[in-house]
């Protein structure tokens, strides 16, 4: 009853809002137009303000310039229309001749004449018996109105658009003058959360402004070639029709068709033949094809975030409410609704209905395809996703990374959904479809992306056995792990079923006899030769199961290293975020992704990988890079305050305890102004050994490095510097020199694991770029001062 009442209330509110939009259109249309023009003119007003002009003067100047441009354009176009109107009588003979020619062509015999005569005869026979008496036409003529009456009628028709234009002009001026006050009032209306309200207004302003700018560029790119082309063809008033074509494209769908009628009609009237008309038609069609299929997708991109269907439906809706003006305003108004749906939970359905972004993630779509028993579509999605990754990074390593990325980001999250809904809503048929479909998918990927003699990093091939702990989803994840390790060149095997599928395992606490009768045969055969066992678990609380299984396994095979792949590690209560969780379970390590697992496998190939961390390899051009570092002057003592201010700003912005600028030298990392490594006596000399610095990996990879949980990364889990300060999170971006060399990194650190979003990483990049700009500015100022002193 409550959902039905809620739906009824929602429909009632929607009805009231739509009625208010319709009956209040006389006030709302000018206001909406004024807001639209305000978006267009406000950047110019802001630019004049930055140049020192007061806001009132800036608004008046911009409005005056806009009105002058419109008036000049109107005068010019009016003169063109007047000239065409004077020339039209000269085209009457051409029009009559073409119409006579068309009439003759129509009256000539054709293949349809017999059918038409037969139809007329049948119709005459049917209506002959029921013919009505002939009715005489009566024409009623109205008396000619007086001049005064005609003038009043003309004024009444002109008064409404003129009044609307005046109201719009007044609103535009007021909006430009009181933009800040209007923004504050909108923020207050949107609620008390200033963060959400500010983001919503900024996104709406950015999307609408970008849409209008792109719309202007698209229209000009259509109108300019149209005018030039019509001029070469010889159509009178070519510039007028080019300008009209550009302006009418602001009216979606019908505007281009209306603007095409006039040049086509003139081409028909001017040329005695059909040459000019066909050329004009071909020009318009070619420009429409190029504009609609090349220029608009290229320039618009995701500027509005609206789907094509929602744009069409919105155009129909707003046209029904507000007429032609509603058609023009339909896209900006719908963008505002989309943004409101994104930031207001009660209106979230609008984002789902109107947005162009997929409403289901790739992992959810894969899970749904498997539930629907559409394995072919699931395989096609997987192959397409992996192929796009391979194209971005070709080669054997790229293929392995592509398959691992698909498993990490799509397939394993789909299994995680299956594990969550295993007992909640999944039926036996759903579980069967999922298991058989995912098994077929993995086999298909193994067939498409085989090992093909891959050589592991370091040249050492490990014998790795992968097994699921309890459920079938665990065994499916184990098959994915084995596939990825094969691609990395290791000898990987996989148990077909989960280790604990035998009921005796659960009943007897995973005990076995001397012959191993309770174990799967492949499991027993693989253990004595294996170097590493990867045990997959999807349970939300894996501690008891992991401890019991690892203890029994280590009792039987003490030499065996066990890595726990806890795919639900981020779930509340999982406990795997604790640094000593692996040690408590008796495992070598705990991982939550294939990427983390590969780091641990690589660490097993390094002799001292467990002693103090793994140092980053040196880049091939490291000597030239170090030379560029010293030549850049970034190690000058005069830049200490600049570095300190930058790291303090980063620490405050990201709400972390530590941030630093790291300049990676040949064997040392300099960290002047750091909040992490502090040398109070010699701040400029603060630093650490290069082989212990995470920033070395930023320099080696020349790309950002984000470590959500350092305790689960074998490269740094036992790093003494990080252990001493209990660092659990790191994110660093490259700092590049003038020639593109990576001189160091700009990084933030925290004492708790955390996630780094794409927007936050982009902001960190921006701050690194701004830091280098400040460094160059300071260096330039110091050089000028030195030059003036020497002079």
mmCIF file with all atom_site columns, N, CA and C in Angstrom, residues 325-377:
data_model
loop_
_atom_site.group_PDB
_atom_site.id
_atom_site.type_symbol
_atom_site.label_atom_id
_atom_site.label_alt_id
_atom_site.label_comp_id
_atom_site.label_asym_id
_atom_site.label_entity_id
_atom_site.label_seq_id
_atom_site.pdbx_PDB_ins_code
_atom_site.Cartn_x
_atom_site.Cartn_y
_atom_site.Cartn_z
_atom_site.occupancy
_atom_site.B_iso_or_equiv
_atom_site.pdbx_formal_charge
_atom_site.auth_seq_id
_atom_site.auth_comp_id
_atom_site.auth_asym_id
_atom_site.auth_atom_id
_atom_site.pdbx_PDB_model_num
ATOM 1   N N  . UNK A 1 325 ? 9.224  27.991  -28.955 1.00 0.00 ? 325 UNK A N  1
ATOM 2   C CA . UNK A 1 325 ? 10.258 28.378  -27.987 1.00 0.00 ? 325 UNK A CA 1
ATOM 3   C C  . UNK A 1 325 ? 10.637 27.173  -27.120 1.00 0.00 ? 325 UNK A C  1
ATOM 4   N N  . UNK A 1 326 ? 9.663  26.346  -26.777 1.00 0.00 ? 326 UNK A N  1
ATOM 5   C CA . UNK A 1 326 ? 9.959  25.142  -26.021 1.00 0.00 ? 326 UNK A CA 1
ATOM 6   C C  . UNK A 1 326 ? 10.848 24.188  -26.795 1.00 0.00 ? 326 UNK A C  1
ATOM 7   N N  . UNK A 1 327 ? 10.675 24.129  -28.118 1.00 0.00 ? 327 UNK A N  1
ATOM 8   C CA . UNK A 1 327 ? 11.551 23.283  -28.939 1.00 0.00 ? 327 UNK A CA 1
ATOM 9   C C  . UNK A 1 327 ? 12.984 23.776  -28.882 1.00 0.00 ? 327 UNK A C  1
ATOM 10  N N  . UNK A 1 328 ? 13.173 25.102  -28.917 1.00 0.00 ? 328 UNK A N  1
ATOM 11  C CA . UNK A 1 328 ? 14.523 25.664  -28.858 1.00 0.00 ? 328 UNK A CA 1
ATOM 12  C C  . UNK A 1 328 ? 15.163 25.405  -27.492 1.00 0.00 ? 328 UNK A C  1
ATOM 13  N N  . UNK A 1 329 ? 14.350 25.519  -26.437 1.00 0.00 ? 329 UNK A N  1
ATOM 14  C CA . UNK A 1 329 ? 14.884 25.390  -25.075 1.00 0.00 ? 329 UNK A CA 1
ATOM 15  C C  . UNK A 1 329 ? 14.878 23.954  -24.554 1.00 0.00 ? 329 UNK A C  1
ATOM 16  N N  . UNK A 1 330 ? 14.421 23.001  -25.347 1.00 0.00 ? 330 UNK A N  1
ATOM 17  C CA . UNK A 1 330 ? 14.215 21.645  -24.833 1.00 0.00 ? 330 UNK A CA 1
ATOM 18  C C  . UNK A 1 330 ? 15.501 21.016  -24.322 1.00 0.00 ? 330 UNK A C  1
ATOM 19  N N  . UNK A 1 331 ? 16.593 21.147  -25.063 1.00 0.00 ? 331 UNK A N  1
ATOM 20  C CA . UNK A 1 331 ? 17.837 20.492  -24.633 1.00 0.00 ? 331 UNK A CA 1
ATOM 21  C C  . UNK A 1 331 ? 18.406 21.127  -23.365 1.00 0.00 ? 331 UNK A C  1
ATOM 22  N N  . UNK A 1 332 ? 18.567 22.477  -23.288 1.00 0.00 ? 332 UNK A N  1
ATOM 23  C CA . UNK A 1 332 ? 19.079 23.038  -22.023 1.00 0.00 ? 332 UNK A CA 1
ATOM 24  C C  . UNK A 1 332 ? 18.200 22.726  -20.811 1.00 0.00 ? 332 UNK A C  1
ATOM 25  N N  . UNK A 1 333 ? 16.887 22.760  -20.992 1.00 0.00 ? 333 UNK A N  1
ATOM 26  C CA . UNK A 1 333 ? 16.004 22.463  -19.861 1.00 0.00 ? 333 UNK A CA 1
ATOM 27  C C  . UNK A 1 333 ? 16.134 21.002  -19.424 1.00 0.00 ? 333 UNK A C  1
ATOM 28  N N  . UNK A 1 334 ? 16.252 20.107  -20.387 1.00 0.00 ? 334 UNK A N  1
ATOM 29  C CA . UNK A 1 334 ? 16.392 18.690  -20.043 1.00 0.00 ? 334 UNK A CA 1
ATOM 30  C C  . UNK A 1 334 ? 17.739 18.412  -19.384 1.00 0.00 ? 334 UNK A C  1
ATOM 31  N N  . UNK A 1 335 ? 18.773 19.145  -19.775 1.00 0.00 ? 335 UNK A N  1
ATOM 32  C CA . UNK A 1 335 ? 20.074 19.008  -19.107 1.00 0.00 ? 335 UNK A CA 1
ATOM 33  C C  . UNK A 1 335 ? 19.945 19.373  -17.637 1.00 0.00 ? 335 UNK A C  1
ATOM 34  N N  . UNK A 1 336 ? 19.195 20.420  -17.339 1.00 0.00 ? 336 UNK A N  1
ATOM 35  C CA . UNK A 1 336 ? 18.988 20.800  -15.934 1.00 0.00 ? 336 UNK A CA 1
ATOM 36  C C  . UNK A 1 336 ? 18.278 19.687  -15.166 1.00 0.00 ? 336 UNK A C  1
ATOM 37  N N  . UNK A 1 337 ? 17.292 19.054  -15.785 1.00 0.00 ? 337 UNK A N  1
ATOM 38  C CA . UNK A 1 337 ? 16.602 17.944  -15.122 1.00 0.00 ? 337 UNK A CA 1
ATOM 39  C C  . UNK A 1 337 ? 17.558 16.769  -14.898 1.00 0.00 ? 337 UNK A C  1
ATOM 40  N N  . UNK A 1 338 ? 18.435 16.513  -15.878 1.00 0.00 ? 338 UNK A N  1
ATOM 41  C CA . UNK A 1 338 ? 19.405 15.428  -15.721 1.00 0.00 ? 338 UNK A CA 1
ATOM 42  C C  . UNK A 1 338 ? 20.337 15.685  -14.543 1.00 0.00 ? 338 UNK A C  1
ATOM 43  N N  . UNK A 1 339 ? 20.824 16.909  -14.412 1.00 0.00 ? 339 UNK A N  1
ATOM 44  C CA . UNK A 1 339 ? 21.738 17.240  -13.319 1.00 0.00 ? 339 UNK A CA 1
ATOM 45  C C  . UNK A 1 339 ? 21.017 17.149  -11.973 1.00 0.00 ? 339 UNK A C  1
ATOM 46  N N  . UNK A 1 340 ? 19.771 17.609  -11.919 1.00 0.00 ? 340 UNK A N  1
ATOM 47  C CA . UNK A 1 340 ? 18.997 17.483  -10.673 1.00 0.00 ? 340 UNK A CA 1
ATOM 48  C C  . UNK A 1 340 ? 18.834 16.010  -10.292 1.00 0.00 ? 340 UNK A C  1
ATOM 49  N N  . UNK A 1 341 ? 18.580 15.163  -11.274 1.00 0.00 ? 341 UNK A N  1
ATOM 50  C CA . UNK A 1 341 ? 18.453 13.741  -10.992 1.00 0.00 ? 341 UNK A CA 1
ATOM 51  C C  . UNK A 1 341 ? 19.747 13.116  -10.514 1.00 0.00 ? 341 UNK A C  1
ATOM 52  N N  . UNK A 1 342 ? 20.869 13.676  -10.914 1.00 0.00 ? 342 UNK A N  1
ATOM 53  C CA . UNK A 1 342 ? 22.163 13.125  -10.503 1.00 0.00 ? 342 UNK A CA 1
ATOM 54  C C  . UNK A 1 342 ? 22.496 13.487  -9.068  1.00 0.00 ? 342 UNK A C  1
ATOM 55  N N  . UNK A 1 343 ? 22.031 14.636  -8.587  1.00 0.00 ? 343 UNK A N  1
ATOM 56  C CA . UNK A 1 343 ? 22.440 15.104  -7.268  1.00 0.00 ? 343 UNK A CA 1
ATOM 57  C C  . UNK A 1 343 ? 21.336 15.056  -6.221  1.00 0.00 ? 343 UNK A C  1
ATOM 58  N N  . UNK A 1 344 ? 20.089 14.892  -6.618  1.00 0.00 ? 344 UNK A N  1
ATOM 59  C CA . UNK A 1 344 ? 18.988 14.820  -5.660  1.00 0.00 ? 344 UNK A CA 1
ATOM 60  C C  . UNK A 1 344 ? 18.457 13.393  -5.660  1.00 0.00 ? 344 UNK A C  1
ATOM 61  N N  . UNK A 1 345 ? 18.576 12.668  -4.549  1.00 0.00 ? 345 UNK A N  1
ATOM 62  C CA . UNK A 1 345 ? 18.166 11.249  -4.541  1.00 0.00 ? 345 UNK A CA 1
ATOM 63  C C  . UNK A 1 345 ? 16.720 11.028  -4.961  1.00 0.00 ? 345 UNK A C  1
ATOM 64  N N  . UNK A 1 346 ? 15.813 11.923  -4.569  1.00 0.00 ? 346 UNK A N  1
ATOM 65  C CA . UNK A 1 346 ? 14.405 11.726  -4.906  1.00 0.00 ? 346 UNK A CA 1
ATOM 66  C C  . UNK A 1 346 ? 14.141 11.824  -6.406  1.00 0.00 ? 346 UNK A C  1
ATOM 67  N N  . UNK A 1 347 ? 15.033 12.485  -7.135  1.00 0.00 ? 347 UNK A N  1
ATOM 68  C CA . UNK A 1 347 ? 14.866 12.643  -8.585  1.00 0.00 ? 347 UNK A CA 1
ATOM 69  C C  . UNK A 1 347 ? 15.849 11.787  -9.375  1.00 0.00 ? 347 UNK A C  1
ATOM 70  N N  . UNK A 1 348 ? 16.383 10.754  -8.752  1.00 0.00 ? 348 UNK A N  1
ATOM 71  C CA . UNK A 1 348 ? 17.392 9.938   -9.409  1.00 0.00 ? 348 UNK A CA 1
ATOM 72  C C  . UNK A 1 348 ? 16.849 9.228   -10.647 1.00 0.00 ? 348 UNK A C  1
ATOM 73  N N  . UNK A 1 349 ? 15.540 8.989   -10.683 1.00 0.00 ? 349 UNK A N  1
ATOM 74  C CA . UNK A 1 349 ? 14.953 8.324   -11.839 1.00 0.00 ? 349 UNK A CA 1
ATOM 75  C C  . UNK A 1 349 ? 15.147 9.146   -13.109 1.00 0.00 ? 349 UNK A C  1
ATOM 76  N N  . UNK A 1 350 ? 15.280 10.465  -12.979 1.00 0.00 ? 350 UNK A N  1
ATOM 77  C CA . UNK A 1 350 ? 15.487 11.302  -14.157 1.00 0.00 ? 350 UNK A CA 1
ATOM 78  C C  . UNK A 1 350 ? 16.829 11.008  -14.821 1.00 0.00 ? 350 UNK A C  1
ATOM 79  N N  . UNK A 1 351 ? 17.856 10.776  -14.008 1.00 0.00 ? 351 UNK A N  1
ATOM 80  C CA . UNK A 1 351 ? 19.160 10.434  -14.581 1.00 0.00 ? 351 UNK A CA 1
ATOM 81  C C  . UNK A 1 351 ? 19.081 9.102   -15.317 1.00 0.00 ? 351 UNK A C  1
ATOM 82  N N  . UNK A 1 352 ? 18.318 8.158   -14.759 1.00 0.00 ? 352 UNK A N  1
ATOM 83  C CA . UNK A 1 352 ? 18.176 6.856   -15.423 1.00 0.00 ? 352 UNK A CA 1
ATOM 84  C C  . UNK A 1 352 ? 17.422 6.995   -16.733 1.00 0.00 ? 352 UNK A C  1
ATOM 85  N N  . UNK A 1 353 ? 16.361 7.813   -16.744 1.00 0.00 ? 353 UNK A N  1
ATOM 86  C CA . UNK A 1 353 ? 15.533 7.956   -17.937 1.00 0.00 ? 353 UNK A CA 1
ATOM 87  C C  . UNK A 1 353 ? 16.185 8.820   -19.010 1.00 0.00 ? 353 UNK A C  1
ATOM 88  N N  . UNK A 1 354 ? 16.899 9.871   -18.596 1.00 0.00 ? 354 UNK A N  1
ATOM 89  C CA . UNK A 1 354 ? 17.379 10.853  -19.555 1.00 0.00 ? 354 UNK A CA 1
ATOM 90  C C  . UNK A 1 354 ? 18.845 10.682  -19.937 1.00 0.00 ? 354 UNK A C  1
ATOM 91  N N  . UNK A 1 355 ? 19.645 10.105  -19.063 1.00 0.00 ? 355 UNK A N  1
ATOM 92  C CA . UNK A 1 355 ? 21.089 10.085  -19.273 1.00 0.00 ? 355 UNK A CA 1
ATOM 93  C C  . UNK A 1 355 ? 21.519 9.136   -20.376 1.00 0.00 ? 355 UNK A C  1
ATOM 94  N N  . UNK A 1 356 ? 22.697 9.432   -20.936 1.00 0.00 ? 356 UNK A N  1
ATOM 95  C CA . UNK A 1 356 ? 23.287 8.584   -21.977 1.00 0.00 ? 356 UNK A CA 1
ATOM 96  C C  . UNK A 1 356 ? 24.238 7.552   -21.391 1.00 0.00 ? 356 UNK A C  1
ATOM 97  N N  . UNK A 1 357 ? 24.656 7.728   -20.129 1.00 0.00 ? 357 UNK A N  1
ATOM 98  C CA . UNK A 1 357 ? 25.568 6.761   -19.517 1.00 0.00 ? 357 UNK A CA 1
ATOM 99  C C  . UNK A 1 357 ? 24.834 5.442   -19.280 1.00 0.00 ? 357 UNK A C  1
ATOM 100 N N  . UNK A 1 358 ? 25.528 4.323   -19.441 1.00 0.00 ? 358 UNK A N  1
ATOM 101 C CA . UNK A 1 358 ? 24.875 3.022   -19.185 1.00 0.00 ? 358 UNK A CA 1
ATOM 102 C C  . UNK A 1 358 ? 24.385 2.936   -17.746 1.00 0.00 ? 358 UNK A C  1
ATOM 103 N N  . UNK A 1 359 ? 23.161 2.452   -17.573 1.00 0.00 ? 359 UNK A N  1
ATOM 104 C CA . UNK A 1 359 ? 22.588 2.360   -16.230 1.00 0.00 ? 359 UNK A CA 1
ATOM 105 C C  . UNK A 1 359 ? 23.065 1.098   -15.519 1.00 0.00 ? 359 UNK A C  1
ATOM 106 N N  . UNK A 1 360 ? 23.595 0.154   -16.260 1.00 0.00 ? 360 UNK A N  1
ATOM 107 C CA . UNK A 1 360 ? 24.170 -1.053  -15.681 1.00 0.00 ? 360 UNK A CA 1
ATOM 108 C C  . UNK A 1 360 ? 25.649 -1.100  -16.029 1.00 0.00 ? 360 UNK A C  1
ATOM 109 N N  . UNK A 1 361 ? 26.466 -1.415  -15.033 1.00 0.00 ? 361 UNK A N  1
ATOM 110 C CA . UNK A 1 361 ? 27.879 -1.583  -15.302 1.00 0.00 ? 361 UNK A CA 1
ATOM 111 C C  . UNK A 1 361 ? 28.129 -2.834  -16.126 1.00 0.00 ? 361 UNK A C  1
ATOM 112 N N  . UNK A 1 362 ? 29.348 -2.925  -16.670 1.00 0.00 ? 362 UNK A N  1
ATOM 113 C CA . UNK A 1 362 ? 29.672 -4.070  -17.514 1.00 0.00 ? 362 UNK A CA 1
ATOM 114 C C  . UNK A 1 362 ? 29.577 -5.369  -16.726 1.00 0.00 ? 362 UNK A C  1
ATOM 115 N N  . UNK A 1 363 ? 29.951 -5.355  -15.439 1.00 0.00 ? 363 UNK A N  1
ATOM 116 C CA . UNK A 1 363 ? 29.849 -6.571  -14.643 1.00 0.00 ? 363 UNK A CA 1
ATOM 117 C C  . UNK A 1 363 ? 28.395 -6.968  -14.417 1.00 0.00 ? 363 UNK A C  1
ATOM 118 N N  . UNK A 1 364 ? 27.509 -5.978  -14.245 1.00 0.00 ? 364 UNK A N  1
ATOM 119 C CA . UNK A 1 364 ? 26.095 -6.292  -14.079 1.00 0.00 ? 364 UNK A CA 1
ATOM 120 C C  . UNK A 1 364 ? 25.484 -6.807  -15.378 1.00 0.00 ? 364 UNK A C  1
ATOM 121 N N  . UNK A 1 365 ? 25.906 -6.222  -16.498 1.00 0.00 ? 365 UNK A N  1
ATOM 122 C CA . UNK A 1 365 ? 25.399 -6.693  -17.791 1.00 0.00 ? 365 UNK A CA 1
ATOM 123 C C  . UNK A 1 365 ? 25.866 -8.127  -18.060 1.00 0.00 ? 365 UNK A C  1
ATOM 124 N N  . UNK A 1 366 ? 27.121 -8.418  -17.728 1.00 0.00 ? 366 UNK A N  1
ATOM 125 C CA . UNK A 1 366 ? 27.608 -9.787  -17.910 1.00 0.00 ? 366 UNK A CA 1
ATOM 126 C C  . UNK A 1 366 ? 26.822 -10.757 -17.032 1.00 0.00 ? 366 UNK A C  1
ATOM 127 N N  . UNK A 1 367 ? 26.593 -10.390 -15.786 1.00 0.00 ? 367 UNK A N  1
ATOM 128 C CA . UNK A 1 367 ? 25.841 -11.246 -14.870 1.00 0.00 ? 367 UNK A CA 1
ATOM 129 C C  . UNK A 1 367 ? 24.416 -11.477 -15.386 1.00 0.00 ? 367 UNK A C  1
ATOM 130 N N  . UNK A 1 368 ? 23.796 -10.421 -15.920 1.00 0.00 ? 368 UNK A N  1
ATOM 131 C CA . UNK A 1 368 ? 22.440 -10.553 -16.434 1.00 0.00 ? 368 UNK A CA 1
ATOM 132 C C  . UNK A 1 368 ? 22.391 -11.453 -17.672 1.00 0.00 ? 368 UNK A C  1
ATOM 133 N N  . UNK A 1 369 ? 23.395 -11.318 -18.563 1.00 0.00 ? 369 UNK A N  1
ATOM 134 C CA . UNK A 1 369 ? 23.424 -12.168 -19.755 1.00 0.00 ? 369 UNK A CA 1
ATOM 135 C C  . UNK A 1 369 ? 23.554 -13.641 -19.364 1.00 0.00 ? 369 UNK A C  1
ATOM 136 N N  . UNK A 1 370 ? 24.361 -13.911 -18.354 1.00 0.00 ? 370 UNK A N  1
ATOM 137 C CA . UNK A 1 370 ? 24.522 -15.296 -17.914 1.00 0.00 ? 370 UNK A CA 1
ATOM 138 C C  . UNK A 1 370 ? 23.243 -15.813 -17.267 1.00 0.00 ? 370 UNK A C  1
ATOM 139 N N  . UNK A 1 371 ? 22.567 -14.975 -16.484 1.00 0.00 ? 371 UNK A N  1
ATOM 140 C CA . UNK A 1 371 ? 21.295 -15.391 -15.885 1.00 0.00 ? 371 UNK A CA 1
ATOM 141 C C  . UNK A 1 371 ? 20.245 -15.660 -16.953 1.00 0.00 ? 371 UNK A C  1
ATOM 142 N N  . UNK A 1 372 ? 20.301 -14.870 -18.047 1.00 0.00 ? 372 UNK A N  1
ATOM 143 C CA . UNK A 1 372 ? 19.332 -15.051 -19.133 1.00 0.00 ? 372 UNK A CA 1
ATOM 144 C C  . UNK A 1 372 ? 19.718 -16.185 -20.080 1.00 0.00 ? 372 UNK A C  1
ATOM 145 N N  . UNK A 1 373 ? 20.807 -16.894 -19.767 1.00 0.00 ? 373 UNK A N  1
ATOM 146 C CA . UNK A 1 373 ? 21.308 -17.990 -20.595 1.00 0.00 ? 373 UNK A CA 1
ATOM 147 C C  . UNK A 1 373 ? 21.723 -17.507 -21.984 1.00 0.00 ? 373 UNK A C  1
ATOM 148 N N  . UNK A 1 374 ? 22.163 -16.253 -22.059 1.00 0.00 ? 374 UNK A N  1
ATOM 149 C CA . UNK A 1 374 ? 22.647 -15.675 -23.317 1.00 0.00 ? 374 UNK A CA 1
ATOM 150 C C  . UNK A 1 374 ? 24.178 -15.687 -23.296 1.00 0.00 ? 374 UNK A C  1
ATOM 151 N N  . UNK A 1 375 ? 24.742 -16.884 -23.355 1.00 0.00 ? 375 UNK A N  1
ATOM 152 C CA . UNK A 1 375 ? 26.190 -17.029 -23.236 1.00 0.00 ? 375 UNK A CA 1
ATOM 153 C C  . UNK A 1 375 ? 26.918 -16.410 -24.415 1.00 0.00 ? 375 UNK A C  1
ATOM 154 N N  . UNK A 1 376 ? 26.332 -16.477 -25.610 1.00 0.00 ? 376 UNK A N  1
ATOM 155 C CA . UNK A 1 376 ? 26.991 -15.920 -26.798 1.00 0.00 ? 376 UNK A CA 1
ATOM 156 C C  . UNK A 1 376 ? 27.204 -14.420 -26.650 1.00 0.00 ? 376 UNK A C  1
ATOM 157 N N  . UNK A 1 377 ? 26.179 -13.716 -26.153 1.00 0.00 ? 377 UNK A N  1
ATOM 158 C CA . UNK A 1 377 ? 26.317 -12.274 -25.957 1.00 0.00 ? 377 UNK A CA 1
ATOM 159 C C  . UNK A 1 377 ? 27.350 -11.975 -24.877 1.00 0.00 ? 377 UNK A C  1
#
